[in-house]
Amino acid sequence: MAKYLVVSTVVTDEVFTADHHFTGACLGGAGLYAYCGLRFWTDDVAIISGVGEDFFSLHRAWLLENKVCTDGLWVRDPHTPCTVVQYHKDGERTETPRFGRDHYHKMEASASDILPFLEEAKGVYIFQKIPDNYWDVILKRKEECNFALAWELHTGVTTPAHLSDVQRIAKACDILSLNRTEALSLLDVENLEEAIGILSTWQVPMIYLRVGAQGGIILENGHVTRTPAVPGIHVIDPTGAGNSSTAAVLYGYCEGYSPHQCGLMGSISAAKCIEQQGPPKLSEINRSQLHLLLSQMSES
């Protein structure tokens, strides 16, 4: 199995802009964009998720063109999940499962689904809430296999009521990822600097705080490292920026890059995902150019 694993759903996205313009349907989902974020840096990646019977007919062309490993995908329903993504003028978005939330949750990998893939993993990205018994099983396996674990918080658990559970789980992870809005909500504070101050005290090896067009903030051992977004990017579709950047930070962390470089790798992966409609063409990746950009941004 792959060295890097992405545990999250792959769906068909129907994207609407803030002025309610339908931009089309394409392959998407947190899992798909996290997969892209890692694939910019390595081919040794697989997704673990349920799909519909129609998945391969709907998205065969992109999967084949980009040589996607599908070993971790299994059929759980006639229909692949379809998410209506509605962007708003403030930059936020709402996501509505077209076939209902029960159908969507049916596709999510359980802890027992994931376990067989973990033995040889080096890094694992998980985008998930806090299901009963899920994290206890995963974290126990982490102790046994010693892979690095990145947890990207699901918006559904970024409230003060979930704070103690989030802290408990995050303490056992290697990377916790959340965006500005989620941090303010989770910590019940009004400004970013206050959130940074609180998160800097958490006993988590690395916290990746995503701040959109301002880039990212890496918190490690009480140190605060701010990393910019890639300059000059023309944003076509912002879907998946957070997922792709978190997965890239995981790769950098596992491969021994500095916190500053990890944050820059997150910015680079996000930039590559948002400069076209839908997922990027991974078959056209030029990794030498990505590493050159990383070097240039590291020196600036």
CSV table of C-alpha atoms in Angstrom, one decimal, residues 36-162:
chain,number,residue,atom,x,y,z
A,36,CYS,CA,-3.8,16.3,-5.1
A,37,GLY,CA,-1.9,18.3,-2.4
A,38,LEU,CA,0.3,15.3,-1.7
A,39,ARG,CA,0.6,14.2,-5.4
A,40,PHE,CA,2.3,17.5,-6.2
A,41,TRP,CA,5.3,16.2,-4.1
A,42,THR,CA,5.1,12.4,-4.4
A,43,ASP,CA,3.4,9.6,-6.4
A,44,ASP,CA,3.2,7.3,-3.4
A,45,VAL,CA,-0.3,8.3,-2.3
A,46,ALA,CA,-3.7,6.5,-2.0
A,47,ILE,CA,-7.2,7.6,-1.0
A,48,ILE,CA,-9.4,5.5,1.4
A,49,SER,CA,-13.1,6.2,0.9
A,50,GLY,CA,-16.4,4.7,-0.2
A,51,VAL,CA,-17.7,5.5,-3.7
A,52,GLY,CA,-20.8,4.7,-5.8
A,53,GLU,CA,-21.1,2.1,-8.5
A,54,ASP,CA,-21.1,5.0,-11.0
A,55,PHE,CA,-17.8,6.5,-9.7
A,56,PHE,CA,-15.5,5.0,-12.3
A,57,SER,CA,-17.8,5.7,-15.2
A,58,LEU,CA,-18.3,9.3,-14.1
A,59,HIS,CA,-14.6,10.1,-13.5
A,60,ARG,CA,-12.7,7.4,-15.4
A,61,ALA,CA,-11.0,9.9,-17.7
A,62,TRP,CA,-9.4,12.0,-14.9
A,63,LEU,CA,-8.4,8.9,-12.9
A,64,LEU,CA,-6.7,7.3,-15.8
A,65,GLU,CA,-5.0,10.5,-17.1
A,66,ASN,CA,-3.6,11.2,-13.7
A,67,LYS,CA,-2.7,7.6,-12.7
A,68,VAL,CA,-4.7,7.6,-9.5
A,69,CYS,CA,-4.2,4.6,-7.2
A,70,THR,CA,-7.7,3.3,-6.5
A,71,ASP,CA,-6.8,0.4,-4.2
A,72,GLY,CA,-8.5,2.1,-1.2
A,73,LEU,CA,-11.8,2.9,-2.9
A,74,TRP,CA,-14.7,0.5,-2.5
A,75,VAL,CA,-18.3,0.6,-3.8
A,76,ARG,CA,-20.9,1.2,-1.1
A,77,ASP,CA,-23.9,2.5,-3.0
A,78,PRO,CA,-25.2,2.8,-6.5
A,79,HIS,CA,-24.5,6.5,-6.4
A,80,THR,CA,-21.3,8.5,-5.7
A,81,PRO,CA,-21.9,11.4,-3.3
A,82,CYS,CA,-22.7,14.7,-5.0
A,83,THR,CA,-22.1,17.9,-3.1
A,84,VAL,CA,-23.7,21.3,-3.9
A,85,VAL,CA,-21.0,23.8,-3.1
A,86,GLN,CA,-22.4,27.3,-2.7
A,87,TYR,CA,-19.9,30.1,-2.2
A,88,HIS,CA,-20.9,33.4,-0.4
A,89,LYS,CA,-19.7,36.9,-0.8
A,90,ASP,CA,-17.7,36.8,2.5
A,91,GLY,CA,-15.6,33.9,1.1
A,92,GLU,CA,-17.3,31.2,3.2
A,93,ARG,CA,-19.3,28.4,1.6
A,94,THR,CA,-22.0,25.9,2.4
A,95,GLU,CA,-21.9,22.3,1.2
A,96,THR,CA,-25.1,20.3,0.8
A,97,PRO,CA,-25.1,16.5,0.0
A,98,ARG,CA,-27.5,16.1,-2.9
A,99,PHE,CA,-28.4,12.5,-1.8
A,100,GLY,CA,-28.7,13.4,1.8
A,101,ARG,CA,-26.3,13.3,4.8
A,102,ASP,CA,-27.0,9.6,5.6
A,103,HIS,CA,-25.8,8.7,2.1
A,104,TYR,CA,-22.7,10.9,2.5
A,105,HIS,CA,-21.8,9.4,5.8
A,106,LYS,CA,-22.2,5.9,4.4
A,107,MET,CA,-19.1,6.6,2.3
A,108,GLU,CA,-16.9,7.6,5.1
A,109,ALA,CA,-14.2,5.1,6.1
A,110,SER,CA,-14.7,3.6,9.6
A,111,ALA,CA,-11.7,2.9,11.8
A,112,SER,CA,-11.9,-0.8,10.9
A,113,ASP,CA,-11.8,0.1,7.2
A,114,ILE,CA,-8.6,2.1,7.7
A,115,LEU,CA,-6.6,-0.3,9.9
A,116,PRO,CA,-5.4,-2.7,7.2
A,117,PHE,CA,-3.8,0.2,5.3
A,118,LEU,CA,-1.8,1.7,8.2
A,119,GLU,CA,1.0,-0.8,8.8
A,120,GLU,CA,3.3,0.6,6.1
A,121,ALA,CA,2.1,4.2,6.1
A,122,LYS,CA,4.5,7.0,6.8
A,123,GLY,CA,2.0,9.8,6.8
A,124,VAL,CA,-1.8,9.7,7.2
A,125,TYR,CA,-4.2,12.6,6.5
A,126,ILE,CA,-7.7,12.4,8.1
A,127,PHE,CA,-10.6,14.9,7.6
A,128,GLN,CA,-13.2,13.7,10.1
A,129,LYS,CA,-15.4,14.7,13.0
A,130,ILE,CA,-15.4,12.8,16.3
A,131,PRO,CA,-17.4,9.5,15.7
A,132,ASP,CA,-17.8,7.2,18.7
A,133,ASN,CA,-14.7,5.0,19.2
A,134,TYR,CA,-13.1,6.1,16.0
A,135,TRP,CA,-10.2,8.1,17.3
A,136,ASP,CA,-9.3,5.6,20.1
A,137,VAL,CA,-8.9,2.9,17.5
A,138,ILE,CA,-6.8,5.0,15.1
A,139,LEU,CA,-4.6,6.5,17.8
A,140,LYS,CA,-3.9,3.1,19.3
A,141,ARG,CA,-2.8,1.9,15.9
A,142,LYS,CA,-0.7,5.0,15.5
A,143,GLU,CA,1.3,4.0,18.6
A,144,GLU,CA,1.9,0.6,17.2
A,145,CYS,CA,2.9,1.6,13.6
A,146,ASN,CA,4.5,5.0,14.3
A,147,PHE,CA,3.1,6.9,11.3
A,148,ALA,CA,2.7,10.7,11.3
A,149,LEU,CA,-1.0,11.8,11.6
A,150,ALA,CA,-2.5,15.0,10.4
A,151,TRP,CA,-6.1,15.8,11.5
A,152,GLU,CA,-7.8,18.5,9.6
A,153,LEU,CA,-10.7,19.6,11.7
A,154,HIS,CA,-14.2,19.2,10.3
A,155,THR,CA,-16.3,22.4,10.8
A,156,GLY,CA,-18.9,20.3,12.6
A,157,VAL,CA,-16.5,20.1,15.7
A,158,THR,CA,-15.2,23.6,15.8
A,159,THR,CA,-17.4,24.8,18.6
A,160,PRO,CA,-16.6,25.4,22.3
A,161,ALA,CA,-18.7,22.4,23.2
A,162,HIS,CA,-16.1,20.1,21.4
